Amino acid sequence: MKKTSLLTALLLAASWAFAGEGMWIPMLLQYNEKEMQEMGMRITADDIYSLNHSSLKDAIVLFGGGCTGEIVSDYGLLLTNHHCGYDHIQKHSSVEHDYLTNGFWAMDRSQELPCPGLSVIFLREMRDVTQKVLYNVNDDMEEKERQRLINDNIKRIIAEVEKDTPYKVSIKPYFLGNEYYLLLNEEYTDVRLVGCPPSNIGKFGGDTDNWVWPRHTGDFSIFRVYADKNGRPADYSADNVPYKPAKHLDISLKGAEEGDFAFVFGYPARTSEYLPAIAVNQEANVIDPIAVDLRGKILDIYNRYQEQDRKVRIQYASKHAGLGNGWKKWMGVTEGINHFHGVEKKRFYEESFQQWALGARNRYLYIDLLKQFDQKYKELEPYRVAYTYLSNAGLNIEIIDFAGNFNRLAQVTADTPQEEVDRMIASLRQASNEFFKDYYQPIDEEVARTMLTEYLKHQPADFRPGFLNEINNVSQYVEHLFAKSIFASQEKVNDLLDNFKPNKIKKLQKDPALQAYQSMMNFYRDEVNPQMSAINTDLARLQRLYMKGQMLMEPEKRFSPDANFTLRVTYGKVEGFKPQDGKNYRHFTTLEGIMEKENPDIYDYVVEPKLKQLYNRKDYGRYADKDGTMHVAFTASVHTTGGNSGSPILNADGQLLGLNFDRCWEGTMSDLVYDPDICRNISVDIRYVLFIIDKFAGATNLINEMTIIEN
Ligand code: ARG
Ligand code: GLU
């Protein structure tokens, strides 16, 4: 990785706000307009967010509670990532209709598939309610009293606004509790699956390429939002009609050149850009490395078994993806923070803050902040470490985690109503079927041996769950665990569920896997959580004051609030990057790269025959770039995070260029410290998306409802 010298890093830190950094509140975008236009934007802030006329915001949704989606036709057609639609694609898949493997295309609306449980949320309006929420509140109050007043104020404001609006009202803190905004949302619950490419396209490169550039994933899926006849939300009904948005996105076929202005409009989940140095150091150099080390050991075990057996490979694919996603990301955070001197930059900034605090008007509020941060984070560290071991080393032992599902059943008494017991049994039966379908005991035994050994080696006796302190010999314990627990055997679990009687509870309570689970939960409840929450309450106060102090210190600076799963605009340029001396990444990839990666023996790199045909014939139609190739993905210096998956990346005219779906692992530190040299988001090129829909799938019905701008 390219290493900036410490001096350069510190000089850069002097001008802390970088172009490219920041997740901006749409209703306040007029303050960024000038900069955005200087960078090349040809539309106005008002075109992006307005209450007086339709604007781009009317086309953006929070998709399924965790991703972003955008409306691309007057008939509620919606684009998001394949990995965002994955669960619903999977639910509709079976051996006969394997949409995950083969893709799915509704050739007319009657073929679209309802997705129970899936909803999309439109932001209708945003209001600044800071003064009302902080009414009667001051910085000298006890934190509990302060929070009580704020909660009361919030309740009152919501009740008032709710009287006059059909929308759902909520209020969220911004700038770590220094500002509050009210959100009016509308949630649509009839959302149907319209199309998705085969996984060979939508997930091409799989977990191998996850977080990595160069990338060739066609990460998109298509849904449609339905409404009642008045355009209002309604639960699924055959009578519902496609939702007509106030605005849908136009699609550009021009592509993006290096240096072009671009912006992302979506729902980033969480960033922490205003942490003190000690916290960044703790995250990057204490917590993340522990999680990376533990998960790395588990992934090694998975890999070894997965390579030997096709069935096991499929069984552990999704578990591997889950553990691997964080593992790779956190590795990037540590590397990035250290190579780019993230902690030193923060310390340098803190020195100037301390100087400022010495002369500040209410200096008593700020002068000890950094010292208190140091103290509180030191207190917090062992508990965070304990929690990291518990969740990574403890609960990744599948038999123990699975046993935890039966904890409530083990508490059933003679007074528990029979219907409740029946309901528990039914849901446990389902959980059990799902568990055993993808369970391979030799893996779990090895994971258990490895994780318990690590746990005992690295955590002192008073920072680990009680059951660990009774283990003399890990191998013997693991042998005993798997021999004695019923949770290693589907038959025994079925037997328990089929013939459940209260007199079986005693035996259940003695089950070693369930006991291990309970021991972990008790440890968390009694020894970790109370201390952690007390310290975190203190930290929330410090963090709020530190944020306020920074804003007072630099009144001219535009600060952007940390992500909090509300709608934001982020902007930068289409550009590649230099991750390492001698390595220079171009900003785009092409179909050529898919053919280079092709390997029929490696699941992640199998290429669809039909795609190969189109490639061989260079049959790209109007979707080809002017260089004649098919562009697949591109990078930009736009600040994004989890939740931005599926977000539109738009050009200077506000037209759709692609769908954001990932970041480069070298720059994942951007959740803590953003560096414009190394932080890049990755998007799938919209022309590749259209090419797949049109040429690969022949779903011209969908192309025809979109607004496609050719030049
Ligand atoms: N890294 C992306 C994100 O954080 C994509 C994850 C899904 N893709 C995958 N290959 N596992 O969520
Ligand atoms: N893949 C992420 C998501 O699902 C986006 C990548 C990131 O963290 O930036 O939201």
XYZ file of C-alpha atoms in Angstrom, residues 113-473:
361
model
C -43.333 -12.342 -7.752
C -44.707 -10.836 -4.504
C -42.141 -10.623 -1.705
C -43.842 -10.772 1.693
C -41.860 -8.914 4.318
C -40.121 -6.655 1.817
C -40.842 -2.938 1.940
C -39.414 0.298 0.595
C -39.505 3.665 2.329
C -39.684 7.057 0.630
C -38.575 10.173 2.463
C -41.298 12.773 1.885
C -39.946 15.603 3.951
C -37.301 16.571 6.453
C -37.430 19.331 9.064
C -34.890 20.740 11.470
C -36.403 20.364 14.952
C -33.232 20.896 16.961
C -34.525 23.805 19.001
C -37.769 22.095 19.891
C -36.040 18.849 20.857
C -33.441 20.629 22.978
C -36.021 22.903 24.610
C -35.139 23.329 28.309
C -32.044 21.173 27.872
C -28.511 22.309 28.734
C -24.998 20.898 28.903
C -24.742 21.001 32.681
C -27.579 18.582 33.301
C -27.198 15.050 34.511
C -27.103 12.885 31.396
C -30.151 10.875 32.457
C -32.217 13.963 33.128
C -31.137 15.400 29.804
C -32.163 12.260 27.944
C -35.512 12.162 29.740
C -36.306 15.741 28.701
C -35.260 15.052 25.129
C -37.404 11.925 24.944
C -40.409 13.828 26.278
C -39.890 16.623 23.791
C -39.556 14.159 20.944
C -42.745 12.372 21.894
C -44.639 15.642 22.026
C -43.344 16.905 18.688
C -44.126 13.618 16.972
C -47.658 13.577 18.362
C -48.224 17.141 17.128
C -46.943 16.497 13.624
C -48.708 13.162 13.315
C -52.076 14.894 13.602
C -51.604 16.626 10.258
C -49.836 14.087 8.132
C -50.535 10.715 6.591
C -46.812 9.918 6.860
C -44.822 8.123 9.482
C -43.010 10.606 11.701
C -39.653 10.009 13.361
C -36.912 12.161 14.824
C -33.237 11.259 14.700
C -30.134 12.778 16.273
C -27.427 14.192 13.995
C -23.967 15.476 14.892
C -23.875 13.110 17.866
C -26.906 14.652 19.515
C -26.216 18.321 18.793
C -28.936 18.523 16.147
C -32.221 16.731 15.538
C -34.172 16.291 12.328
C -37.702 15.134 11.815
C -38.396 12.716 8.962
C -41.715 12.124 7.245
C -41.612 8.715 5.627
C -43.960 6.641 3.535
C -43.552 2.855 3.500
C -44.765 0.666 0.631
C -45.242 -3.001 1.432
C -46.221 -4.486 -1.918
C -42.881 -4.904 -3.644
C -42.433 -7.608 -6.291
C -39.431 -9.298 -7.818
C -39.170 -8.444 -11.499
C -35.783 -9.705 -12.543
C -32.300 -10.742 -11.590
C -29.336 -12.129 -13.479
C -27.893 -15.575 -12.713
C -25.490 -15.536 -9.757
C -22.644 -16.085 -12.248
C -23.308 -12.500 -13.262
C -24.933 -10.892 -10.207
C -22.375 -12.349 -7.819
C -19.502 -12.901 -10.263
C -16.253 -13.042 -8.306
C -18.237 -13.972 -5.180
C -16.478 -13.676 -1.887
C -13.088 -14.005 -3.518
C -13.471 -10.584 -5.107
C -15.572 -9.053 -2.322
C -14.106 -5.632 -1.289
C -11.568 -5.954 -4.086
C -10.747 -3.920 -7.163
C -10.545 -4.749 -10.102
C -14.093 -6.006 -9.920
C -16.518 -7.542 -12.416
C -19.757 -8.115 -10.533
C -23.087 -7.401 -12.248
C -24.530 -6.665 -8.832
C -28.117 -5.678 -9.663
C -31.670 -6.923 -9.273
C -35.004 -5.440 -10.288
C -38.202 -4.994 -8.306
C -41.448 -3.089 -8.717
C -43.302 -1.057 -6.119
C -47.085 -1.382 -6.081
C -49.685 0.913 -4.526
C -53.424 1.081 -4.201
C -55.477 2.893 -6.838
C -54.743 6.231 -5.157
C -51.007 5.664 -5.145
C -50.983 5.063 -1.408
C -49.234 2.170 0.356
C -51.224 -1.035 0.544
C -50.401 -4.590 1.476
C -50.168 -7.048 -1.391
C -53.304 -7.336 -3.457
C -53.876 -8.455 -7.027
C -55.778 -5.173 -7.461
C -52.781 -3.005 -6.622
C -51.257 -0.973 -9.422
C -47.648 0.021 -10.185
C -46.624 2.974 -8.063
C -46.308 6.226 -9.996
C -43.427 8.225 -8.531
C -43.233 12.015 -8.533
C -39.888 11.456 -10.221
C -37.945 8.565 -11.694
C -34.258 8.584 -12.609
C -33.136 9.103 -16.187
C -30.388 6.765 -17.339
C -27.277 7.952 -19.148
C -25.564 5.807 -21.765
C -22.558 8.091 -21.899
C -20.591 6.480 -19.120
C -18.123 8.384 -17.007
C -14.647 9.663 -17.760
C -11.825 9.918 -15.271
C -12.257 13.165 -13.344
C -15.993 13.509 -13.993
C -18.140 14.760 -11.141
C -20.370 12.064 -9.619
C -22.625 11.804 -6.620
C -24.300 9.025 -4.664
C -27.776 9.434 -3.201
C -28.769 6.867 -0.603
C -28.940 5.477 2.894
C -25.482 5.102 4.506
C -25.838 3.232 7.788
C -23.074 4.202 10.178
C -19.815 6.109 10.200
C -17.768 7.519 13.094
C -15.700 10.344 11.667
C -15.438 12.377 14.876
C -13.947 9.842 17.259
C -10.871 10.880 19.241
C -7.507 9.329 18.360
C -7.659 6.869 21.227
C -10.921 5.418 19.934
C -9.653 5.085 16.380
C -6.554 3.386 17.674
C -8.621 1.014 19.799
C -10.833 0.108 16.871
C -8.054 -0.332 14.320
C -5.325 -1.786 16.504
C -7.093 -3.683 19.272
C -10.630 -4.732 18.393
C -10.489 -5.281 14.627
C -7.275 -7.348 14.756
C -8.807 -9.697 17.340
C -11.899 -10.225 15.217
C -9.775 -10.619 12.091
C -7.530 -13.179 13.769
C -10.398 -15.268 15.153
C -12.434 -15.159 11.963
C -9.341 -15.877 9.893
C -8.797 -19.077 11.875
C -12.399 -20.130 11.350
C -12.275 -19.305 7.646
C -9.119 -21.423 7.296
C -11.004 -24.372 8.732
C -14.021 -23.752 6.474
C -11.754 -23.470 3.439
C -9.984 -26.723 4.154
C -13.226 -28.704 4.362
C -14.946 -26.787 1.595
C -12.173 -27.605 -0.838
C -12.548 -31.322 -0.149
C -16.272 -31.669 -0.583
C -18.743 -30.025 -2.944
C -21.634 -30.478 -0.578
C -19.749 -28.829 2.250
C -18.753 -26.009 -0.046
C -22.396 -25.170 -0.652
C -23.387 -25.734 2.984
C -20.802 -23.268 4.233
C -20.958 -20.758 1.368
C -23.239 -18.299 3.077
C -21.558 -18.664 6.490
C -18.243 -18.121 4.801
C -19.581 -14.990 3.113
C -20.933 -13.641 6.391
C -17.718 -14.091 8.359
C -15.542 -13.182 5.407
C -17.230 -9.834 4.733
C -16.259 -8.340 8.107
C -12.914 -10.142 8.155
C -11.751 -8.548 4.927
C -13.182 -5.146 5.721
C -11.550 -4.879 9.161
C -8.212 -5.954 7.764
C -8.515 -3.005 5.413
C -9.415 -0.674 8.282
C -6.300 -1.574 10.271
C -3.980 -1.350 7.275
C -5.495 1.893 6.097
C -5.454 3.622 9.462
C -1.841 2.662 10.087
C -0.435 3.326 6.638
C -2.143 6.648 6.333
C -1.402 7.729 9.892
C -5.059 8.043 10.831
C -4.301 8.070 14.551
C -1.484 10.621 14.254
C -3.663 12.898 12.153
C -6.309 12.795 14.839
C -3.728 13.515 17.560
C -2.417 16.457 15.597
C -5.935 17.816 15.283
C -6.542 17.232 18.986
C -3.596 19.426 19.850
C -5.200 22.343 18.084
C -8.498 21.527 19.731
C -6.834 21.610 23.127
C -5.312 24.988 22.339
C -8.711 26.268 21.355
C -10.368 24.797 24.468
C -7.959 26.710 26.705
C -9.431 29.958 25.437
C -13.016 28.874 24.757
C -15.922 30.722 26.335
C -17.251 27.750 28.257
C -13.808 26.285 28.609
C -14.845 24.147 31.572
C -16.922 22.024 29.165
C -14.082 21.307 26.757
C -10.818 21.568 28.547
C -10.749 18.040 29.979
C -12.577 16.323 27.167
C -9.590 14.624 25.608
C -8.246 13.497 28.950
C -11.619 12.063 29.835
C -11.824 10.322 26.487
C -8.505 8.652 27.225
C -9.674 7.490 30.587
C -13.076 6.255 29.441
C -11.734 4.413 26.424
C -9.155 2.721 28.605
C -11.935 1.608 30.926
C -13.988 0.446 27.972
C -11.273 -1.581 26.277
C -11.366 -4.824 28.292
C -15.150 -4.986 27.939
C -15.015 -4.418 24.212
C -12.371 -7.113 23.974
C -14.531 -9.440 26.060
C -17.470 -8.767 23.774
C -15.344 -9.391 20.681
C -14.259 -12.798 22.016
C -17.772 -13.655 23.041
C -19.295 -12.926 19.658
C -16.444 -14.226 17.500
C -14.861 -17.068 19.455
C -17.895 -18.100 21.521
C -20.929 -17.765 19.326
C -19.246 -18.939 16.151
C -19.288 -22.425 17.632
C -22.414 -23.454 15.804
C -23.661 -26.104 18.202
C -23.631 -23.596 21.056
C -25.255 -20.849 19.051
C -27.910 -23.269 17.806
C -28.593 -24.548 21.324
C -29.324 -20.944 22.273
C -32.529 -21.121 20.225
C -33.842 -23.618 22.778
C -33.199 -21.394 25.762
C -36.804 -20.285 26.024
C -38.095 -23.817 25.709
C -35.817 -24.762 28.586
C -37.593 -22.156 30.752
C -41.110 -23.518 30.092
C -43.034 -24.174 33.305
C -46.360 -25.775 34.169
C -47.898 -22.278 33.835
C -46.772 -21.672 30.260
C -49.865 -21.729 28.013
C -49.914 -24.689 25.649
C -50.343 -22.487 22.525
C -47.148 -20.701 23.408
C -45.288 -23.982 23.744
C -46.738 -25.142 20.418
C -45.636 -21.965 18.719
C -42.133 -22.332 20.149
C -41.926 -25.916 18.948
C -43.075 -25.016 15.453
C -40.501 -22.277 15.097
C -37.770 -24.464 16.590
C -38.619 -27.195 14.136
C -38.039 -24.782 11.293
C -34.828 -23.430 12.841
C -33.618 -26.972 13.312
C -34.312 -27.991 9.713
C -32.456 -24.956 8.467
C -29.570 -25.588 10.842
C -28.988 -29.232 10.005
C -29.359 -28.687 6.281
C -26.133 -26.686 6.378
C -24.319 -28.290 9.298
C -21.134 -30.316 9.022
C -20.054 -31.515 12.434
C -16.320 -32.109 11.768
C -16.005 -28.411 10.912
C -17.800 -27.355 14.041
C -15.696 -29.626 16.257
C -12.532 -28.160 14.856
C -13.841 -24.618 15.167
C -14.810 -25.347 18.778
C -11.343 -26.707 19.616
C -9.602 -23.777 17.982
C -11.849 -21.029 19.322
C -11.942 -22.310 22.900
C -8.173 -22.626 22.893
C -7.859 -19.029 21.704
C -10.420 -17.865 24.215
C -8.583 -19.455 27.133
C -5.227 -18.264 25.914
C -6.147 -14.612 25.495
C -8.876 -13.801 27.984
C -8.209 -13.696 31.745
C -10.500 -15.761 33.967
C -12.618 -12.828 35.098
C -13.208 -11.717 31.522
C -14.645 -14.920 30.193
C -17.851 -16.885 30.693
C -17.887 -19.232 33.693
C -18.038 -22.515 31.774
C -14.618 -21.818 30.295
C -13.103 -21.699 33.736
C -14.140 -25.281 34.364
C -12.366 -26.637 31.312
C -9.097 -28.429 32.080
C -8.501 -29.904 28.687
